[in-house]
CSV table of C-alpha atoms in Angstrom, one decimal:
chain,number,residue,atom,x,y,z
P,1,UNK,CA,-62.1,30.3,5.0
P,2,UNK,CA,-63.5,26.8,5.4
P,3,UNK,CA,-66.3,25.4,7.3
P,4,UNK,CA,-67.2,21.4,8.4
P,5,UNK,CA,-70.4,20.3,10.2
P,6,UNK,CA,-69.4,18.9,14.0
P,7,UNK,CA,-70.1,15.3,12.9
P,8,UNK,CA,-68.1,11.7,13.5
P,9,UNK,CA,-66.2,11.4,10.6
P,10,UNK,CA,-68.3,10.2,7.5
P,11,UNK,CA,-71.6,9.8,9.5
P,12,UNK,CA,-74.2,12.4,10.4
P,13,UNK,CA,-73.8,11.6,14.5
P,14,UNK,CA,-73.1,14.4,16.4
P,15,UNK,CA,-70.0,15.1,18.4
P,16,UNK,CA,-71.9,16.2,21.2
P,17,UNK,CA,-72.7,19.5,22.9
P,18,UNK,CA,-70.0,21.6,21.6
P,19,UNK,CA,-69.0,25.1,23.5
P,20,UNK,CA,-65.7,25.9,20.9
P,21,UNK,CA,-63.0,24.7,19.1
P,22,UNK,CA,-59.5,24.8,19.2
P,23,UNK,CA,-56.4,24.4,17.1
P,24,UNK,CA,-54.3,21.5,18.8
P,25,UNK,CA,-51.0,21.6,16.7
P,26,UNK,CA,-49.4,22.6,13.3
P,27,UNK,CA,-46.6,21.5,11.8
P,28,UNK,CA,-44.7,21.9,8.7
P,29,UNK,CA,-43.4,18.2,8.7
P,30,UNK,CA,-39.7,19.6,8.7
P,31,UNK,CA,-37.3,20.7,11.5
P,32,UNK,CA,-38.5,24.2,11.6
P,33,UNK,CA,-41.5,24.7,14.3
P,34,UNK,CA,-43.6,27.0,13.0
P,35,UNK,CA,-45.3,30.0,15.2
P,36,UNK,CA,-48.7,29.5,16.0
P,37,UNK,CA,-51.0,30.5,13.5
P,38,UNK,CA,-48.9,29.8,10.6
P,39,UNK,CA,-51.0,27.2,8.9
P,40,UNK,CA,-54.7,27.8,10.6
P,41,UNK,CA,-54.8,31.3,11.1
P,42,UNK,CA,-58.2,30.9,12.9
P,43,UNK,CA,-60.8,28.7,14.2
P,44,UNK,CA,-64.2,28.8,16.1
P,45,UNK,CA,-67.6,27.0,16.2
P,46,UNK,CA,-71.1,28.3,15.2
P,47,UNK,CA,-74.0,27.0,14.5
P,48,UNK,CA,-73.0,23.4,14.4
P,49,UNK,CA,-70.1,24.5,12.2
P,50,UNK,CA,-66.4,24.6,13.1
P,51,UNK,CA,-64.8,27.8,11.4
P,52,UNK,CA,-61.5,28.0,10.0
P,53,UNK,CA,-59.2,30.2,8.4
P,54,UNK,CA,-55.9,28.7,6.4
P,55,UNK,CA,-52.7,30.9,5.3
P,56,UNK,CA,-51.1,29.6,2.2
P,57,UNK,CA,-48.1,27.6,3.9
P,58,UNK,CA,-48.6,23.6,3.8
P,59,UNK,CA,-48.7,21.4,6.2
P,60,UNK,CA,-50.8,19.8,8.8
P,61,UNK,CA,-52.5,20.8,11.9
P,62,UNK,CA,-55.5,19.0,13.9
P,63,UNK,CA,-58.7,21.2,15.4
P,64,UNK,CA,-60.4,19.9,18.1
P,65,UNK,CA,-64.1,20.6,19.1
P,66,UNK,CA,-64.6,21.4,23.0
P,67,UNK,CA,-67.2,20.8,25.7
P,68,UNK,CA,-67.7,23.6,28.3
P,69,UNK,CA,-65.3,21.7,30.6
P,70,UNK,CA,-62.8,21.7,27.7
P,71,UNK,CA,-62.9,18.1,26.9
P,72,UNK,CA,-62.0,17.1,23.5
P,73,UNK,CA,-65.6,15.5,22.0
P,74,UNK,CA,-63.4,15.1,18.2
P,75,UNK,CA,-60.8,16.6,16.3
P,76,UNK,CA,-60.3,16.3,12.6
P,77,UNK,CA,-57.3,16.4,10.8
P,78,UNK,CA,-56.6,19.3,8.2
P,79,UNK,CA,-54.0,18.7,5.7
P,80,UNK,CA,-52.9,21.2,3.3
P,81,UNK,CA,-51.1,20.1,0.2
P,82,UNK,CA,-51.1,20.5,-3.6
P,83,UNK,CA,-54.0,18.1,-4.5
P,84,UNK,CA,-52.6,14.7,-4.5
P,85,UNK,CA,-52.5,13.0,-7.8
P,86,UNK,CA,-54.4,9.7,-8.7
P,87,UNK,CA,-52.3,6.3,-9.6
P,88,UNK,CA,-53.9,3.4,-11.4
P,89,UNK,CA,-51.9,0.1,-10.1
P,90,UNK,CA,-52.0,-2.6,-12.1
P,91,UNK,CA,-54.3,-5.6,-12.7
P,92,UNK,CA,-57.4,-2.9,-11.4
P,93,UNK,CA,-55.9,-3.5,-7.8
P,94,UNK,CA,-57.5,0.4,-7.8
P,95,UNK,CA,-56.6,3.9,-8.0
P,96,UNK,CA,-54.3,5.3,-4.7
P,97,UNK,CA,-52.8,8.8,-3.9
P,98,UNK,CA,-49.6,9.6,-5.2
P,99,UNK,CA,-48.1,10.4,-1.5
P,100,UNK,CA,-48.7,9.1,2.3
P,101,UNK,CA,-51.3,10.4,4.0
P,102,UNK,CA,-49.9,14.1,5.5
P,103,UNK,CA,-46.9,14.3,3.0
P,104,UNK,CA,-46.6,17.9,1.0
P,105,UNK,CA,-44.7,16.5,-1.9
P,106,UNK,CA,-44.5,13.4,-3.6
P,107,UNK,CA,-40.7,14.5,-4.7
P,108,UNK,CA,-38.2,11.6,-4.0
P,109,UNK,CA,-35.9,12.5,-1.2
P,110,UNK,CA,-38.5,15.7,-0.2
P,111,UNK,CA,-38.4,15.1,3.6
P,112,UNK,CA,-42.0,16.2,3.0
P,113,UNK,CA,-42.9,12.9,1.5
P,114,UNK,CA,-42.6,11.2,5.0
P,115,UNK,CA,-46.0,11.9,5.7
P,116,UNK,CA,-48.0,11.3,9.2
P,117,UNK,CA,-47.8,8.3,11.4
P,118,UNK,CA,-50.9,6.1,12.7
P,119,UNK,CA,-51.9,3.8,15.1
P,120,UNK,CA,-53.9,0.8,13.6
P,121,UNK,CA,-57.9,2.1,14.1
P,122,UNK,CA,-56.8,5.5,15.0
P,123,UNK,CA,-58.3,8.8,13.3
P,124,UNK,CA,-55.5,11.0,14.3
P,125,UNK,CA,-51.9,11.2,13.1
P,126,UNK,CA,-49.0,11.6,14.9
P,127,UNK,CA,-46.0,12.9,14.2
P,128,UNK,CA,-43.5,11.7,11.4
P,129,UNK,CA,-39.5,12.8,10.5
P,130,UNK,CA,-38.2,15.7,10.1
P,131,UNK,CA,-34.9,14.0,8.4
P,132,UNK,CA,-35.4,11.5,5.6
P,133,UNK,CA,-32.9,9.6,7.5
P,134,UNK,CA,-32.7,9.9,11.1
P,135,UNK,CA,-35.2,9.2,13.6
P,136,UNK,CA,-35.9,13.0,14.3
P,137,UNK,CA,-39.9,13.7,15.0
P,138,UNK,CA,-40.4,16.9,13.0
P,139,UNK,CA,-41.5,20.4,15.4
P,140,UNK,CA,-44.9,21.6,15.8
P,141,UNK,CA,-46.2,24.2,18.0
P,142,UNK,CA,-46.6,21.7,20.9
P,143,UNK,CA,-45.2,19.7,23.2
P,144,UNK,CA,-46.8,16.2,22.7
P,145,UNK,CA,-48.0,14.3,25.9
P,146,UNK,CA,-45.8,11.5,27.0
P,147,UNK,CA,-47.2,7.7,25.8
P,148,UNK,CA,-48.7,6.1,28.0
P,149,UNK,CA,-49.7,1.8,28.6
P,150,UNK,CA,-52.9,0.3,27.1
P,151,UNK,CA,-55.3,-0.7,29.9
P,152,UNK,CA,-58.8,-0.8,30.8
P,153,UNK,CA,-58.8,3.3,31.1
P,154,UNK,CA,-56.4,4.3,28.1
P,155,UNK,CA,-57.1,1.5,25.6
P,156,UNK,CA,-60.6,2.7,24.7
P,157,UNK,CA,-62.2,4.8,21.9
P,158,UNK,CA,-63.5,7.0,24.5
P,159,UNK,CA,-60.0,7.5,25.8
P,160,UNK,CA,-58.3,7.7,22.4
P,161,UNK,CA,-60.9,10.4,21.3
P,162,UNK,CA,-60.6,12.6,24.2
P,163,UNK,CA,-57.0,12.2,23.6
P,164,UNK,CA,-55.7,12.3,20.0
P,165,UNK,CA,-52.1,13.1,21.1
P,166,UNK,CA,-51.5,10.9,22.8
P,167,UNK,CA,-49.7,7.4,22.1
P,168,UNK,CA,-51.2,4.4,23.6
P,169,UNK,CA,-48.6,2.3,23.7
P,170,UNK,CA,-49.3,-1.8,23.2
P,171,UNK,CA,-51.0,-4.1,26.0
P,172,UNK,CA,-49.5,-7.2,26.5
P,173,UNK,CA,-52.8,-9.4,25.6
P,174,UNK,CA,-53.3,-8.6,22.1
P,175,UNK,CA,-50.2,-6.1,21.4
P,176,UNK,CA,-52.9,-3.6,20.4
P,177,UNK,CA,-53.4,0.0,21.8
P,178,UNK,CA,-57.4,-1.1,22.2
P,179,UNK,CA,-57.9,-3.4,25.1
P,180,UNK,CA,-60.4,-5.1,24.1
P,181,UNK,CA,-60.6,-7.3,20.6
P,182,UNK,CA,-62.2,-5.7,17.9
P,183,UNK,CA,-61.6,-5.4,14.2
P,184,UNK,CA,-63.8,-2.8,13.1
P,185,UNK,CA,-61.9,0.4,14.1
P,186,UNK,CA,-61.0,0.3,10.1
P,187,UNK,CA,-63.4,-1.6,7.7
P,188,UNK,CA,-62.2,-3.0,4.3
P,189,UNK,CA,-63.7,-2.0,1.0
P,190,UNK,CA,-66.7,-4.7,1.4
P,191,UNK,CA,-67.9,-2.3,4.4
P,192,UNK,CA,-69.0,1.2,4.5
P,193,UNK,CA,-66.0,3.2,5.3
P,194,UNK,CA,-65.7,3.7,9.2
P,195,UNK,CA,-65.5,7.1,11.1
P,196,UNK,CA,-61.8,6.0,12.5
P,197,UNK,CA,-60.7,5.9,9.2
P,198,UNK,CA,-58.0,8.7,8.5
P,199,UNK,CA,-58.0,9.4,5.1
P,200,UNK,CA,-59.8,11.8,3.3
P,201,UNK,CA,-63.9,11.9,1.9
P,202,UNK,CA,-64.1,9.9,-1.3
P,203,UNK,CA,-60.5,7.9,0.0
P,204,UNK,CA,-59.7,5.0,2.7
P,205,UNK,CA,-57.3,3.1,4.0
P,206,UNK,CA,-57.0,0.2,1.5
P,207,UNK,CA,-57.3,-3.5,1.9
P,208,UNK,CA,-54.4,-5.9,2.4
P,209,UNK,CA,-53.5,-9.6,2.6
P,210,UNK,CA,-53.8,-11.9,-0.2
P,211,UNK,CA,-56.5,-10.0,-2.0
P,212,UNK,CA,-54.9,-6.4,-0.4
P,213,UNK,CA,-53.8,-3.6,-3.5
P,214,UNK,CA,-50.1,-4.5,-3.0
P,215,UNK,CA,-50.4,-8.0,-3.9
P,216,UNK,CA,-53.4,-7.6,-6.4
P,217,UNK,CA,-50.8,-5.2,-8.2
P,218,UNK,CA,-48.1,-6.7,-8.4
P,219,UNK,CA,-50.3,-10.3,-9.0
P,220,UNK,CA,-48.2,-12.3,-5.6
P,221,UNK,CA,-48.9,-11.9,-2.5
P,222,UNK,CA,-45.1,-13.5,-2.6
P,223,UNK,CA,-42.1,-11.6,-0.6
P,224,UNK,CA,-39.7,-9.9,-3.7
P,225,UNK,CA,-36.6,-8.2,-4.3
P,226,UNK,CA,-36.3,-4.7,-5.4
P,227,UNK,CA,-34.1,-1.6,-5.8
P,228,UNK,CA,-33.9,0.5,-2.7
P,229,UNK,CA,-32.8,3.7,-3.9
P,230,UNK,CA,-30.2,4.7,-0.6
P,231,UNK,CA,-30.1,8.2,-1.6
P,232,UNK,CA,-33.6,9.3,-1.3
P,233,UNK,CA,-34.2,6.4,1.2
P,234,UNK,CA,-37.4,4.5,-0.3
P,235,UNK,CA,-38.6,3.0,-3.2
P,236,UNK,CA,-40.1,4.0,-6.8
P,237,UNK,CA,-42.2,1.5,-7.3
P,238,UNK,CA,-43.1,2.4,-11.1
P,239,UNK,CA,-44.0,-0.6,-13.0
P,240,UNK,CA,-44.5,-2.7,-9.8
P,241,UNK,CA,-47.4,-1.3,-8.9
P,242,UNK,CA,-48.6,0.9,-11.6
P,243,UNK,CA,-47.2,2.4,-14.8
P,244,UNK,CA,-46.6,6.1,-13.6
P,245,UNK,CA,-42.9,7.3,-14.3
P,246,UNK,CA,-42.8,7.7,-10.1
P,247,UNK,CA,-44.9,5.6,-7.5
P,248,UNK,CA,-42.7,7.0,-4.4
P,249,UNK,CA,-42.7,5.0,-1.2
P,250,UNK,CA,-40.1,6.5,1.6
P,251,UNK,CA,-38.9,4.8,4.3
P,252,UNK,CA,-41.1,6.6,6.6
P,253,UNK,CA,-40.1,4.2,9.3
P,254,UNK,CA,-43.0,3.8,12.5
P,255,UNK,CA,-43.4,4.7,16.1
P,256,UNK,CA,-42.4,1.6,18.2
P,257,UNK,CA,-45.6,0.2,19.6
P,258,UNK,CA,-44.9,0.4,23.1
P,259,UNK,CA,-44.2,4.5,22.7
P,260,UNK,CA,-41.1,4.4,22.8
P,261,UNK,CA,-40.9,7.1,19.7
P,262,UNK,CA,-39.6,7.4,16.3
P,263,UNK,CA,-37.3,4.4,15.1
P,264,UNK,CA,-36.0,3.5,11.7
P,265,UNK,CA,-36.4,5.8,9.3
P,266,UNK,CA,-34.5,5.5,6.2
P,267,UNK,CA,-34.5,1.3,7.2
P,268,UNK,CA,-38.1,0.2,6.7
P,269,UNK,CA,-41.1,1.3,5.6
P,270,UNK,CA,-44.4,-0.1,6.9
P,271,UNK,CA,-48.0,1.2,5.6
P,272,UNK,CA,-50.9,0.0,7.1
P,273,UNK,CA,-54.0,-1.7,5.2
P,274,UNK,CA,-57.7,-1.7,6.7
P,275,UNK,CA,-57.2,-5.8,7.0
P,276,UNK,CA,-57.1,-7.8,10.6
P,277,UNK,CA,-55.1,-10.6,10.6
P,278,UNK,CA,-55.3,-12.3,13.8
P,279,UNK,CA,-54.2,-9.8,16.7
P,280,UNK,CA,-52.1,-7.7,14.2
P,281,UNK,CA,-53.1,-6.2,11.0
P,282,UNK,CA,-51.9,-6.7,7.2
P,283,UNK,CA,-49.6,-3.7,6.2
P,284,UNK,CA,-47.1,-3.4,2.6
P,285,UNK,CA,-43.8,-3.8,5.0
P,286,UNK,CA,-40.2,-3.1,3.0
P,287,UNK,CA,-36.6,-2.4,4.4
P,288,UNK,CA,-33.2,-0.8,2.9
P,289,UNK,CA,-32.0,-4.4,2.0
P,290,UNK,CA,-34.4,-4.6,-0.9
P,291,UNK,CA,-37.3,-7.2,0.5
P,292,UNK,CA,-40.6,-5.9,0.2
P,293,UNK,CA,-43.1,-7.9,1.7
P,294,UNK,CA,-46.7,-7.4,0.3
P,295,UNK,CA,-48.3,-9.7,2.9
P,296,UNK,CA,-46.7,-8.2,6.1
P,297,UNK,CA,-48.3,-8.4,9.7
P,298,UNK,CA,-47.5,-6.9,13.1
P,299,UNK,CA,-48.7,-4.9,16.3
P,300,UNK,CA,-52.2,-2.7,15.7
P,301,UNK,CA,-50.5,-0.3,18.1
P,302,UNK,CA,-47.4,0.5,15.8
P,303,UNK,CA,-48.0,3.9,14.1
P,304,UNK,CA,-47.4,3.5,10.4
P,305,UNK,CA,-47.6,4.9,7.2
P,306,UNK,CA,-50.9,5.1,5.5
P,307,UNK,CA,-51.4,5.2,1.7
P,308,UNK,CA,-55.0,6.4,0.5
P,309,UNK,CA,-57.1,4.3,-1.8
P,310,UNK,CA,-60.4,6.1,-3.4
P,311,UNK,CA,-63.5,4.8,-1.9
């Protein structure tokens, strides 16, 4: 049994007037939908606590806290795993979780190691693979909402918060699922950590560009050659990055940014870091040729891979 206080991510603000809380999905990551209850046996709010009860399956599922109308005031993410390990990369770029943020395993070729998708600013995951190599969203015990178009109504964080299933696909002004321009959704390590960010207490999503972990590692921010391995569909990145016998990066691929679903997998991998750059965002960007780019840039409203740094 587990307990959180009702509060916006890292900060002490309240959600709001909360009347009960609800499990919104579970999902094993895999191709087998589990029943409801399988992960979070339990949940309920009291006394400006949400309640939860876990079984001893992993995986993740997302509780939301309720108004009396039902609205959704804020959901948190609950991830259950082994405890992910720490990796030093190299040249103290910083220490970073062995897995993606929502992966079970950090095994090579584990379809568990895909992980959870995310939309550039956006506290709530979305669904990755179910195959390590075909563009197959893994089950859960929902049916997700369809995507819908960024405008003046959907591409808000009001809208976004009351809706964390749903996909808001890119505008065409800024190719971001926010309508407005704003770069502060995620914050760099020079900021306090924001209440968007996804990853967990003590982690964040790291920093990019030029000065980002990927190219402070590896001591370039220069595009490079490497050895896609084809059979587990990603790259070990030991001695690259860091000196650990296995710094496992799969080819998680994204959700196209105008919600048009899962595309890719097993051809690129794309991990998002906390930095703007212009309209898009910085993110580690590699495909099955063997190019890995540690400066890559594209839409905010892409959901990508996310690989925790500690705070």
């Amino acid at each position: 049994t587990f307990s959180f206080k009702t509060v916006k991510g890292n900060s002490s603000e309240s959600v709001g007037d909360v009347a009960y809380a609800e499990v919104l999905w579970e999902s094993f990551g895999t191709d087998v939908a589990p029943a409801v209850g399988d992960l979070i046996s339990s949940a309920s709010y009291k006394d400006g606590k949400i309640v939860f009860k876990t079984t001893d399956k992993k995986g993740n599922a997302v509780i939301a806290a309720k108004d009396a109308d039902g609205k959704i005031l804020w959901s948190w993410h609950i991830w259950m795993t082994d405890q992910p390990q720490e990796q030093e990369y190299h040249n103290n770029a910083g220490t970073v979780m062995d897995r993606n943020l929502g992966a079970t395993s950090s095994t090579p070729g584990e379809v568990t190691s895909l992980g959870l998708l995310y939309q550039w600013g956006r506290k709530d995951p979305f669904l990755g693979s179910s195959s390590i190599s075909d563009d197959n969203e893994a089950k859960s015990t929902i049916t997700w909402p369809s995507a819908v178009e960024s405008n003046s109504s959907t591409g808000t964080i009001a809208y976004a918060t009351a809706h964390p299933t749903t996909f808001i696909g890119s505008n065409v002004s800024n190719y971001d699922w926010y309508y407005l321009n704003d770069n502060t959704r995620w914050t760099t390590s020079d900021k306090a950590k924001s209440i968007y960010d996804p990853c967990p207490s003590g982690w964040r999503v790291p920093d990019g560009g030029e000065n980002g972990v990927w190219a402070k590692a590896i001591g370039s921010s220069s595009i490079f050659d490497y050895a896609y391995n084809s059979t587990d569909e990603g790259y070990n990145f030991s001695g690259k990055f860091g000196s650990a016998s296995i710094i496992w990066y799969p080819a998680s691929g994204f959700r196209e940014s105008y919600g048009l679903g899962l595309q890719f997998v097993s051809n690129y991998g794309d991990y998002w870091s906390a930095s703007p750059c212009d309209y898009y965002a910085y993110l580690l960007f590699f495909n099955y040729g063997g190019g890995v780019n540690p400066l890559g840039n594209y839409y905010r409203a892409l959901g990508n891979s996310v690989r925790c740094i500690k705070d």
